Structures are given as C-alpha cells and as structure tokens.
mmCIF file of C-alpha atoms and ligand atoms in Angstrom:
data_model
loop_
_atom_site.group_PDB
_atom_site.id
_atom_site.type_symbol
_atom_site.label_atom_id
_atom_site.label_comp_id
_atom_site.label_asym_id
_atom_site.label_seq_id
_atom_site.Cartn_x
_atom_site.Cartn_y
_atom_site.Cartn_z
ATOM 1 C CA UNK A 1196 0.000 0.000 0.000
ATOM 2 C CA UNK A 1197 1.141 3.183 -0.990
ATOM 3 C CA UNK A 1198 -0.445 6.535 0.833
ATOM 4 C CA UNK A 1199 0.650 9.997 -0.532
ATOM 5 C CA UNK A 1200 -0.141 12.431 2.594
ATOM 6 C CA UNK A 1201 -1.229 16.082 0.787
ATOM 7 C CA UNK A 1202 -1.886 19.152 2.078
ATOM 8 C CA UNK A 1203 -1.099 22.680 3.518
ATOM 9 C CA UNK A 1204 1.697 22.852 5.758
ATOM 10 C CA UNK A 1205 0.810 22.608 9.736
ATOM 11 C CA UNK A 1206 -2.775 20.410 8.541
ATOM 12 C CA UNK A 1207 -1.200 17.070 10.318
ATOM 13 C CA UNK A 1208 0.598 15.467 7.647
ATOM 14 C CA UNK A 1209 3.323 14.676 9.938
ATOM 15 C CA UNK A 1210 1.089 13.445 12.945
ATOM 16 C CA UNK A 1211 -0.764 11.309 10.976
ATOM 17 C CA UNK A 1212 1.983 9.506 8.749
ATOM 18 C CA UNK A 1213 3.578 8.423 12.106
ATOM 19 C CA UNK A 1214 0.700 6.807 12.944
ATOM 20 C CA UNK A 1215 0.295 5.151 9.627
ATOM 21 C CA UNK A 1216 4.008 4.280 9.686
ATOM 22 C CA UNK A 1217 3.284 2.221 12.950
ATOM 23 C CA UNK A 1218 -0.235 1.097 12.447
ATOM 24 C CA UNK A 1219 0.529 -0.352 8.652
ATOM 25 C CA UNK A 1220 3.862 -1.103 9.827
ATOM 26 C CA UNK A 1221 5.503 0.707 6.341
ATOM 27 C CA UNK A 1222 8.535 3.285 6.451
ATOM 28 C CA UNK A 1223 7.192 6.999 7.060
ATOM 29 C CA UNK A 1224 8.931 9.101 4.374
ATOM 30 C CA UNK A 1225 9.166 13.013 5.274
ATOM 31 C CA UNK A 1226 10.995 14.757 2.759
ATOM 32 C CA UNK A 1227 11.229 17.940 5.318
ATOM 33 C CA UNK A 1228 12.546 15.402 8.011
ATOM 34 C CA UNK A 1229 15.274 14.020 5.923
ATOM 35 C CA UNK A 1230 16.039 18.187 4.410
ATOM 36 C CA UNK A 1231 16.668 18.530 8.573
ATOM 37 C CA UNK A 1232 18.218 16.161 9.050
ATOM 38 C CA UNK A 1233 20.976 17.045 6.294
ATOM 39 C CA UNK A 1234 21.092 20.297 7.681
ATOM 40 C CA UNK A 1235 21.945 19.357 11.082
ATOM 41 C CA UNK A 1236 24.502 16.963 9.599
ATOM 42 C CA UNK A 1237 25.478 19.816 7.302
ATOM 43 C CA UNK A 1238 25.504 17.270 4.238
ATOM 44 C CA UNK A 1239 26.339 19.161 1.187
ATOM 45 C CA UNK A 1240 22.418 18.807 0.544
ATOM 46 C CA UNK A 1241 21.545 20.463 4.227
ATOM 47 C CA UNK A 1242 23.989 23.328 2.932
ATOM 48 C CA UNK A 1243 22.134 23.988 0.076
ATOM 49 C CA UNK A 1244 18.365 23.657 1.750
ATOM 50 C CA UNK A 1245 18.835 25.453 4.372
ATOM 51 C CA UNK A 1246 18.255 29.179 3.595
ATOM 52 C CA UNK A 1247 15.885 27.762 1.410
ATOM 53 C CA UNK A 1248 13.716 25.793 4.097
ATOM 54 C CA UNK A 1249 14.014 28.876 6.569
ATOM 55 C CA UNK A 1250 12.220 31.607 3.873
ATOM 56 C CA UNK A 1251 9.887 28.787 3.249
ATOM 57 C CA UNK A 1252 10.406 28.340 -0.118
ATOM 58 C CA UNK A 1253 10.807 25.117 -1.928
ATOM 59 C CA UNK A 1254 14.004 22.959 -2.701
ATOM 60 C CA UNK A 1255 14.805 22.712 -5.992
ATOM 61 C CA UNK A 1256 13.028 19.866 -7.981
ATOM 62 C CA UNK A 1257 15.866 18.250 -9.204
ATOM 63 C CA UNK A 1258 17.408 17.780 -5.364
ATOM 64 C CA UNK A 1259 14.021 16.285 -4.088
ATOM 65 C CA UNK A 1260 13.588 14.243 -7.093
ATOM 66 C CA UNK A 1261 16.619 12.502 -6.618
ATOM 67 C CA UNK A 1262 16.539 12.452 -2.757
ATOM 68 C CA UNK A 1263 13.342 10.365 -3.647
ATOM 69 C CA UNK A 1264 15.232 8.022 -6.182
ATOM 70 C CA UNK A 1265 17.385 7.783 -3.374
ATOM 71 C CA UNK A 1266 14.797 6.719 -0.720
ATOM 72 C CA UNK A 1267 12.960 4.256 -3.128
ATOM 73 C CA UNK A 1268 15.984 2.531 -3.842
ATOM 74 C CA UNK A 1269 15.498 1.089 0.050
ATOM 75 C CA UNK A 1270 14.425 -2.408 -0.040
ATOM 76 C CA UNK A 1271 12.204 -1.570 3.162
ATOM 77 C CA UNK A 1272 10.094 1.061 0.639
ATOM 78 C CA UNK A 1273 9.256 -1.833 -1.928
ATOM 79 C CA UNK A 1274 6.419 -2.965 -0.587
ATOM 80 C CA UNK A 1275 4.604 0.049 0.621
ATOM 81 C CA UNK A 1276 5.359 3.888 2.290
ATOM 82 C CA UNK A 1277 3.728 6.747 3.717
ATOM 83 C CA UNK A 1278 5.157 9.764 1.671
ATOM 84 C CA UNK A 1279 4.491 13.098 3.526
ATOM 85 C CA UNK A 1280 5.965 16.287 2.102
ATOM 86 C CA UNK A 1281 6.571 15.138 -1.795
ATOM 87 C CA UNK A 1282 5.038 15.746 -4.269
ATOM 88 C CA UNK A 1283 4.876 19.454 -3.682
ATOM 89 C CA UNK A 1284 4.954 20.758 -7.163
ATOM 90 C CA UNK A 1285 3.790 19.361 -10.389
ATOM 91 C CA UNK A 1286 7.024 18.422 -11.939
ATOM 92 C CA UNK A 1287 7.996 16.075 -8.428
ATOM 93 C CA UNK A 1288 4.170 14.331 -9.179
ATOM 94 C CA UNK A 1289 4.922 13.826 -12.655
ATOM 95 C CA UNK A 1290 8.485 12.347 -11.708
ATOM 96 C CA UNK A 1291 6.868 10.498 -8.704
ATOM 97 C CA UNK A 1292 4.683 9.089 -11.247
ATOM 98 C CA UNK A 1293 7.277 7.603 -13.692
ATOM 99 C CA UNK A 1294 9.243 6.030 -10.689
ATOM 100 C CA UNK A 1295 6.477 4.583 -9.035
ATOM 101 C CA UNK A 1296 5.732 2.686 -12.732
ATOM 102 C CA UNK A 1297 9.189 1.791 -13.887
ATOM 103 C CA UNK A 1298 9.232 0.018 -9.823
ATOM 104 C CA UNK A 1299 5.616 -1.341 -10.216
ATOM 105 C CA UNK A 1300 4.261 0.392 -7.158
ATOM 106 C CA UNK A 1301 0.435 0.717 -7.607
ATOM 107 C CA UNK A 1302 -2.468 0.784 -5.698
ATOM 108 C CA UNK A 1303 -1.763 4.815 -4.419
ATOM 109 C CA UNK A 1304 -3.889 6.164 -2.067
ATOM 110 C CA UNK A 1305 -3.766 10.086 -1.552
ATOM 111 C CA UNK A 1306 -4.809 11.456 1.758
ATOM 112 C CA UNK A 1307 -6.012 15.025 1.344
ATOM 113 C CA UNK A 1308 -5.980 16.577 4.597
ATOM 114 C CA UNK A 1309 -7.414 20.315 4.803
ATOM 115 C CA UNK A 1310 -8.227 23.054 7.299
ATOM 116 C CA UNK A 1311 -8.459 26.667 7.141
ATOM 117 C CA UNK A 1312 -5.653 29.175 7.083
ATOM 118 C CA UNK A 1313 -6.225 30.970 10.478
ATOM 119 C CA UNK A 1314 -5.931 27.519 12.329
ATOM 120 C CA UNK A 1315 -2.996 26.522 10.535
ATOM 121 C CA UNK A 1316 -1.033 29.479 11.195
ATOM 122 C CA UNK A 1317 -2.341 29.265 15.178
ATOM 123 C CA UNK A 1318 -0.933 25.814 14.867
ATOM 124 C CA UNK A 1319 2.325 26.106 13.613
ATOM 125 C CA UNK A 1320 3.071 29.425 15.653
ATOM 126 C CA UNK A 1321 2.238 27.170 18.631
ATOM 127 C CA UNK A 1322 4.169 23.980 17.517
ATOM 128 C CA UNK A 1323 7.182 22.495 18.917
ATOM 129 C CA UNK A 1324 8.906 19.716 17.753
ATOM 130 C CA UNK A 1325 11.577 17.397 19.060
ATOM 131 C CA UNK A 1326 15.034 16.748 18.099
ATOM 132 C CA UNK A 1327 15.075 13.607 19.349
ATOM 133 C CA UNK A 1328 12.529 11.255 18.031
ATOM 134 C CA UNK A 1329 10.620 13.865 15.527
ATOM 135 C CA UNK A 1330 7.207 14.178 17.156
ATOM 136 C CA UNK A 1331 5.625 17.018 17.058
ATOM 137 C CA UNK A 1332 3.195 18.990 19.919
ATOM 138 C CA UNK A 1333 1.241 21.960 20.402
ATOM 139 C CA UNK A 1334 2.077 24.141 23.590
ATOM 140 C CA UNK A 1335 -0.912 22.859 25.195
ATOM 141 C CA UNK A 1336 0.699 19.492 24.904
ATOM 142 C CA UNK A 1337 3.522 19.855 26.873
ATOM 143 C CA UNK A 1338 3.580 18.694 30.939
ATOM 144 C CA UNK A 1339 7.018 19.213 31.913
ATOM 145 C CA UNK A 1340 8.553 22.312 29.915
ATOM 146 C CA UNK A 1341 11.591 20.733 28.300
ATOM 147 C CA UNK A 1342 10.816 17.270 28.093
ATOM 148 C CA UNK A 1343 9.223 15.364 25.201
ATOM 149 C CA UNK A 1344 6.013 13.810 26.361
ATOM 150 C CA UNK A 1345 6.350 10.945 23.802
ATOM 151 C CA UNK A 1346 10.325 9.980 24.071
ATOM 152 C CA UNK A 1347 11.143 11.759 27.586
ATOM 153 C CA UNK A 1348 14.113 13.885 25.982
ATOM 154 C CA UNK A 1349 15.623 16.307 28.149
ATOM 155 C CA UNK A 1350 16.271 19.969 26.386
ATOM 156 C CA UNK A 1351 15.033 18.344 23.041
ATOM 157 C CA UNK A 1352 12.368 20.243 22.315
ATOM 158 C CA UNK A 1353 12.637 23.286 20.049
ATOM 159 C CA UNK A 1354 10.718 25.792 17.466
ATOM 160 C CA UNK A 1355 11.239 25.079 14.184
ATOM 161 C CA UNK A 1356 13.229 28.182 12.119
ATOM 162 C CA UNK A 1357 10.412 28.385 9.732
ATOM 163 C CA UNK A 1358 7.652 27.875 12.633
ATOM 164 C CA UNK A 1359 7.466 32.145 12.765
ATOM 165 C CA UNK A 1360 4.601 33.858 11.736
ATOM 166 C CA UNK A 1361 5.921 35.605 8.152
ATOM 167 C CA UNK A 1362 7.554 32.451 7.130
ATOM 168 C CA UNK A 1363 4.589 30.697 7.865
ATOM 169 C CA UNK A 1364 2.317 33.287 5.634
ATOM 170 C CA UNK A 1365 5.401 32.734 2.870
ATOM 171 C CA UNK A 1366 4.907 28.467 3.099
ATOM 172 C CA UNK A 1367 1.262 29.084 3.134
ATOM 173 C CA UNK A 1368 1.682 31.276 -0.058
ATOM 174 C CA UNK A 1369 4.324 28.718 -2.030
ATOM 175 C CA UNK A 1370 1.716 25.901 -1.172
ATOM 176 C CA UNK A 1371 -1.435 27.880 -3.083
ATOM 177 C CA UNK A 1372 0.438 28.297 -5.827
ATOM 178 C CA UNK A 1373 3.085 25.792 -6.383
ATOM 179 C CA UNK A 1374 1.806 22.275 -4.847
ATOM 180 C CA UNK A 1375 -2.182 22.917 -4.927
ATOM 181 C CA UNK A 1376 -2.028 22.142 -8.447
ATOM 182 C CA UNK A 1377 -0.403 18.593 -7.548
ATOM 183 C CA UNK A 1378 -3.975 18.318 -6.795
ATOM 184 C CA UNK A 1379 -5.428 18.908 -10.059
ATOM 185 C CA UNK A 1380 -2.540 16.650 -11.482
ATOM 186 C CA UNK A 1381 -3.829 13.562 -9.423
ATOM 187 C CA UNK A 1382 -7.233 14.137 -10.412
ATOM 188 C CA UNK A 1383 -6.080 14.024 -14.313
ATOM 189 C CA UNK A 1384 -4.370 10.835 -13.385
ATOM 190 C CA UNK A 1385 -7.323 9.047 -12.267
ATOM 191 C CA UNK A 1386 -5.851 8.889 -8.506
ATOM 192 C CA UNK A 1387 -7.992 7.915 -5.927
ATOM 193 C CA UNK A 1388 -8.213 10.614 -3.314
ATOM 194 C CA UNK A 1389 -9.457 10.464 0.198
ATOM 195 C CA UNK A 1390 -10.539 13.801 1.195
ATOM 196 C CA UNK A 1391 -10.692 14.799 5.192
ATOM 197 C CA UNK A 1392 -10.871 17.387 7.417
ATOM 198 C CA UNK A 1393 -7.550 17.805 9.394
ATOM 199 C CA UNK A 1394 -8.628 19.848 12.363
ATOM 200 C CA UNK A 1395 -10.230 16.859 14.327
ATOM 201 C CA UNK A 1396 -9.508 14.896 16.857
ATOM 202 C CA UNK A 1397 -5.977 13.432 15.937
ATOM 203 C CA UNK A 1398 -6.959 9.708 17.053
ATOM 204 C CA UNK A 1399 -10.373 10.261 15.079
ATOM 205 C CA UNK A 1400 -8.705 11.634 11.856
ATOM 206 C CA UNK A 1401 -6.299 8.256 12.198
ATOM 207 C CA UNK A 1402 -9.173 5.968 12.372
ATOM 208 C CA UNK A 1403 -11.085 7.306 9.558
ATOM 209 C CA UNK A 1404 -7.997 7.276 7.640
ATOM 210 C CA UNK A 1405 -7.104 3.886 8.669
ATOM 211 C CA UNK A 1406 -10.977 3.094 7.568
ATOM 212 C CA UNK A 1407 -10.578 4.503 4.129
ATOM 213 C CA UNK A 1408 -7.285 2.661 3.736
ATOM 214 C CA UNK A 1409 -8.788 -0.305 4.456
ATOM 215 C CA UNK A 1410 -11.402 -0.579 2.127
ATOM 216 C CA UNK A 1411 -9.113 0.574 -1.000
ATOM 217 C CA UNK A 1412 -7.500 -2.157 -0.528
ATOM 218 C CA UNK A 1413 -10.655 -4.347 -0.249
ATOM 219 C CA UNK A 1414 -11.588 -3.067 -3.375
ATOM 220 C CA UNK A 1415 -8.056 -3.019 -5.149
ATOM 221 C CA UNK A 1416 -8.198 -7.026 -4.306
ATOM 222 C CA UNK A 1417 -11.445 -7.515 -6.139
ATOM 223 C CA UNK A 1418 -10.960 -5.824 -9.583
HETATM 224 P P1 LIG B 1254 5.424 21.616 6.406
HETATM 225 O O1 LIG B 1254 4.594 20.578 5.711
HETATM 226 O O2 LIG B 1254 5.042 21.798 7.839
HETATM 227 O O3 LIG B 1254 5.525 22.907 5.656
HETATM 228 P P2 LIG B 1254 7.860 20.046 5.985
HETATM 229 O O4 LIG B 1254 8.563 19.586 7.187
HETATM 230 O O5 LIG B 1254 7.173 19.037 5.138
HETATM 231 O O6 LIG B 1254 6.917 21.188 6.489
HETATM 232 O O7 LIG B 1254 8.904 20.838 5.027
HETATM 233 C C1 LIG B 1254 9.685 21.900 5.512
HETATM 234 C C2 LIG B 1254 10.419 22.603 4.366
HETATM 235 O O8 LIG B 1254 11.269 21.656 3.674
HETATM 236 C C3 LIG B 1254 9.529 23.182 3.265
HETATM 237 O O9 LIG B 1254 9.023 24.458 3.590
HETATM 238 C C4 LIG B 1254 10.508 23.202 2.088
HETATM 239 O O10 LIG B 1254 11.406 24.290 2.158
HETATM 240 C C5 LIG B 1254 11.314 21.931 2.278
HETATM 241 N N1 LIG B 1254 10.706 20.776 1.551
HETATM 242 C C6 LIG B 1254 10.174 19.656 2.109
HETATM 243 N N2 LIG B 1254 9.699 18.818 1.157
HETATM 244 C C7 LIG B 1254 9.946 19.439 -0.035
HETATM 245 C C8 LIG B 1254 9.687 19.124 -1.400
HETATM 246 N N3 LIG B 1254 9.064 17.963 -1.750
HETATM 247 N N4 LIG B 1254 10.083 20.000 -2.362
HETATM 248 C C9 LIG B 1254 10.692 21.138 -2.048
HETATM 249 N N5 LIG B 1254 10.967 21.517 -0.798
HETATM 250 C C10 LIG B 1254 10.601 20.691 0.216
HETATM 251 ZN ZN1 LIG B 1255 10.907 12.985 21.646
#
C-alpha cells in the first residue's frame, strides 16, 4: 500500500503519517525530516536547503527528485510507504509518477488533509517539535517544559526556524500556488483521493484514515 499524505503545511501530515508508519507497519517518508536532518549533519544537501527551508520556499526539484530516487531505492520502501511532504509541485508528481511505474508500485492512495488558514497558522506558531525522536506537539501538549512527552528527551524540544509567523504566511503562499495544483494533477491521473478534514480529533482523523485505507484495498483485491 502506498499513501501519498497532501496538504497545507501545519494540517497534520506529519502526525498522521507516524501513525500510519506504525499502524501499517511501512517506512514513514518526510521529505522535510530528511532536508533537517541534512542540515543538522550539514551534508552538502543540508547546505544547500537550508536558507531555502528557513524563507519557506521550496528545494529545488531536481534535489528532491533525486533524494526520492534515493529513498525508493530502500528495499524496506518496496512494498509500501507513507510519503508526507513530496510531491509538492507538479514536476515532483509527474516524476513520482514515472518512478512509481518503472518500480511497479500501484495501488496509491492520496490522503487530502485540509483546514483553514487561520488555524494553521495558530498551529504552527504554537508547535514544537523534538530533536530527538521527531514528534511534534502543540504548547498545550507539553507537561514538563523541556521534556518530550512521547520519548522523555531532556532539552530536546525546540521551534522550528520556519515555525514564525511571516515564514509561515510565505509556506502558506508557495503551497497555493506551487503544490495545490499537484492536486489537479492527481485528479487528471485518475488517482484515488481520500478527502478529510484535518482539524479533528488526531486519534479520530487516524481511524477514519485507517478506515478509508482499508477498504481501498478491499476493493483493489477484487478488480
Ligand atoms: P510543512 O509541511 O510543515 O511545511 P515540511 O517539514 O514538510 O513542512 O517541510 C519543511 C520545508 O522543507 C519546506 O518548507 C521546504 O522548504 C522543504 N521541503 C520539504 N519537502 C519538499 C519538497 N518535496 N520540495 C521542495 N521543498 C521541500
Ligand atoms: Zn521525543
């Protein structure tokens, strides 16, 4: 099974592909969670994306596109992923598109998660994120200040560089005009797109997602 998570930035895609990743038990693949982690390993890519990823703009095409090649390549991706942050502009979903054919990956489910603008931007001003294992909470979440409520990580728990309110109108901006078409290109393409609202109840979002997964693949074992 392979799930494409779309949609704005700060709408979940993160939260939920974790789940997926453990619940389906397939690799999670965040293209901005690989871009940080080359940064903080300042890898010749994490040079290059940095200023990049802190303005909110996009990395060039041809970087992702082959950071994906990369990925796929990964015996552990064969069978089935959860692909959060790619494609994000039509050129990635066209290349996406030739990969996953040449390696015989069908039976892609996208998982369109929306909300509104003002709650995304409250989210993501509010978000903190941690260094350690990657999860991310809202302020509200957090019991002890400093440590991660999901991994226990002292100190690990930080504000993302392009969490701050004019970056976050800039990655809002760059998503409305460069990766909403993606959306438009998957329609074309006869995907199959499940449609849901992202400002639920995290757990509820997961099961209806889980739900919808399921019976795609009811129905991609009957025709
Ligand atoms: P969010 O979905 O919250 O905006 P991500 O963690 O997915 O954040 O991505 C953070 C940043 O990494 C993006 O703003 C962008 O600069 C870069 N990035 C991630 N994925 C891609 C991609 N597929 N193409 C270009 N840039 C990307
Ligand atoms: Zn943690």
């Amino acid at each position: 099974m392979f799930l494409i998570v779309f949609g704005a930035p700060g709408v979940g895609k993160g939260t939920q592909a974790k789940i997926l990743s453990e619940r389906l038990n397939i690799p999670h693949i965040s293209t901005g969670d690989i871009l940080r982690q080359a940064v903080a390993d300042a890898s010749e890519l994490g040079l290059k994306a940095k200023k990049i990823m802190d303005s909110g703009e996009l990395v060039p095409d041809s970087l992702m596109i082959s950071l994906i090649k990369e990925n796929f390549s990964n015996p552990k991706s064969a069978k089935g992923f959860i692909l959060d942050g790619f494609p994000r502009t039509v050129a990635q979903a066209a290349s996406l598109d030739n990969l996953m054919n040449e390696l015989k990956m069908n039976n892609v489910l996208i998982i369109y998660l929306t909300a509104n603008e003002d709650e995304i931007v409250k989210r993501l001003t509010q978000r903190l994120a941690c260094s350690e294992c990657k999860s991310i909470f809202s302020l509200s979440e957090i019991i002890e200040p400093d440590v991660c409520p999901n991994c226990g990580a002292l100190n690990g728990l930080y504000h993302r560089n392009d969490d701050k309110e004019d970056v976050i109108r800039n990655r809002i901006e760059v998503f409305k005009s460069a990766t909403l078409p993606v959306l438009n290109y998957f329609e074309l393409n006869n995907k199959k797109i499940f449609e849901i609202d992202g400002l639920g109840a995290i757990e509820d979002i997961a099961v209806e997602i889980l739900d919808a997964v399921e019976k795609f693949a009811k129905e991609k074992v009957v025709t």
